[in-house]
Tab-separated table of C-alpha atoms in Angstrom:
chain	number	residue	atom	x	y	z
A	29	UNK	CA	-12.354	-20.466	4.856
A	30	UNK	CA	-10.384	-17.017	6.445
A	31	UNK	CA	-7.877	-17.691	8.144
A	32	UNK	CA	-7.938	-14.608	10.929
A	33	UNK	CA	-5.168	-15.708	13.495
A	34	UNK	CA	-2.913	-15.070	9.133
A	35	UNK	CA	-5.446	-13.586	6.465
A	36	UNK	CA	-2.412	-11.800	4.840
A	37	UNK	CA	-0.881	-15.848	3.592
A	38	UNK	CA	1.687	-15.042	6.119
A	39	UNK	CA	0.863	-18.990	7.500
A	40	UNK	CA	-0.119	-20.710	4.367
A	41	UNK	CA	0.659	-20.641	0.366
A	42	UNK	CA	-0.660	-17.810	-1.434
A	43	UNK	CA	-3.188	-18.670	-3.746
A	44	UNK	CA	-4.850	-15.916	-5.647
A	45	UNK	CA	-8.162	-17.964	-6.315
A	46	UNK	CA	-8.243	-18.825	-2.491
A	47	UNK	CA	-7.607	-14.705	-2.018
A	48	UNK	CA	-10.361	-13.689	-4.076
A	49	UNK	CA	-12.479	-16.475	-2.190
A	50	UNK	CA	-11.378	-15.322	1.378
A	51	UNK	CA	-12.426	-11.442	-0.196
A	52	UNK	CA	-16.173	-11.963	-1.063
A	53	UNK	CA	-16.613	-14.012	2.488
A	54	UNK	CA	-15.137	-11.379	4.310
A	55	UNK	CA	-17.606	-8.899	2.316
A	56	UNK	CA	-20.297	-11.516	3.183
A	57	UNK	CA	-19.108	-11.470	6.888
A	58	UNK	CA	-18.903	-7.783	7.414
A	59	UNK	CA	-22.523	-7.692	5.965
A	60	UNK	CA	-24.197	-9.713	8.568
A	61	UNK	CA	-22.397	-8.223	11.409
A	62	UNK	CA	-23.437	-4.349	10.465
A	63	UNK	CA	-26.892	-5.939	9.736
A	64	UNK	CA	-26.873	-7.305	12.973
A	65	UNK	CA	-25.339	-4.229	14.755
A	66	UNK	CA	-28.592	-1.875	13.462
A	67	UNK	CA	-30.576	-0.818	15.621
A	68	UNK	CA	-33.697	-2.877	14.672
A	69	UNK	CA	-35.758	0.416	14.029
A	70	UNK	CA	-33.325	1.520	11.487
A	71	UNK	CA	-33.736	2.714	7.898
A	72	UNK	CA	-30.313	1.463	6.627
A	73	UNK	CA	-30.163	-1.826	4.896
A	74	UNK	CA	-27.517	-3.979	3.798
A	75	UNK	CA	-26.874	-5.908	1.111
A	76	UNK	CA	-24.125	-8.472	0.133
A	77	UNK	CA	-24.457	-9.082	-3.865
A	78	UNK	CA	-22.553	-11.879	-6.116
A	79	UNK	CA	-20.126	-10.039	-8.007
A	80	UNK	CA	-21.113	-12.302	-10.979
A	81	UNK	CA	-18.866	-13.225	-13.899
A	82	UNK	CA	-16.332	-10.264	-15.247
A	83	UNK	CA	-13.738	-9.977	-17.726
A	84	UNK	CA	-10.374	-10.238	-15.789
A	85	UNK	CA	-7.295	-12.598	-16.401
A	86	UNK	CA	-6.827	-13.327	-13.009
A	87	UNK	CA	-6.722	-16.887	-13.944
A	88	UNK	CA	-4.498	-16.133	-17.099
A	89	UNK	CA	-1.796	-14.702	-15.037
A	90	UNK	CA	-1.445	-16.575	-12.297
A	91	UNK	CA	-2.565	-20.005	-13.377
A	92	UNK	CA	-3.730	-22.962	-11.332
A	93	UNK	CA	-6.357	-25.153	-11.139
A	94	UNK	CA	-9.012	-22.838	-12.482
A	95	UNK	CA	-6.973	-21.138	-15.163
A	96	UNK	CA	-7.708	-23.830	-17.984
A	97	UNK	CA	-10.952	-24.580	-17.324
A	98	UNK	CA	-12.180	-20.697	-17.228
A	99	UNK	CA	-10.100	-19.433	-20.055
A	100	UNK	CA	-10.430	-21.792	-22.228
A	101	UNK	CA	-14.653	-23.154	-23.006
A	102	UNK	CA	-15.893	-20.620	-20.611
A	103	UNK	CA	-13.851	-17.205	-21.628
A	104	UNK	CA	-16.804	-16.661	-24.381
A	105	UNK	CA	-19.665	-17.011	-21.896
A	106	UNK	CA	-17.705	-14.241	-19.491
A	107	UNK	CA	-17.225	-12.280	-21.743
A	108	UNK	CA	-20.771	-12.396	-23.524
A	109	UNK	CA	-22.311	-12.004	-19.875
A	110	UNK	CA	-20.010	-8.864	-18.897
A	111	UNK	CA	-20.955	-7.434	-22.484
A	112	UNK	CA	-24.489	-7.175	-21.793
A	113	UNK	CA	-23.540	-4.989	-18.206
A	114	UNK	CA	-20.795	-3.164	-19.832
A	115	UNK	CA	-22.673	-1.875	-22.931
């Protein structure tokens, strides 16, 4: 989880996977507290959406755990998937 006494890896070993995984809680986070700050009359609604799978090589450049296993059998699949949003 966030760390929030260090979320900048000031206290622990940057990890770019564990980054990107602190990034979408936070957005998740952030999105139940407005929801919750709303007056409950209000027309405003919030939503918190999966990013889903892209084409990045955030994996290919900074290795790790994660790197093999996503660009190797699963770099087609991304790809297809982000192909049928991207066309």
């Amino acid at each position: 989880g966030i760390d929030f006494d260090g979320p900048h890896f000031g206290r622990r070993r940057y990890v770019p996977f564990t980054a990107y995984c602190d990034s979408k809680l936070a957005n998740v986070l952030f999105t139940y507290e407005l929801a919750r700050r709303l007056p409950p009359d209000s027309d405003v609604r919030v939503n918190a959406l999966h990013p889903g799978i892209v084409a990045t090589d955030l994996f290919a450049r900074y290795g790790g755990a994660g790197a093999e296993a996503l660009s190797g059998p699963l770099e087609p699949l991304a790809r297809a998937a982000a192909g049928l949003f991207l066309s």
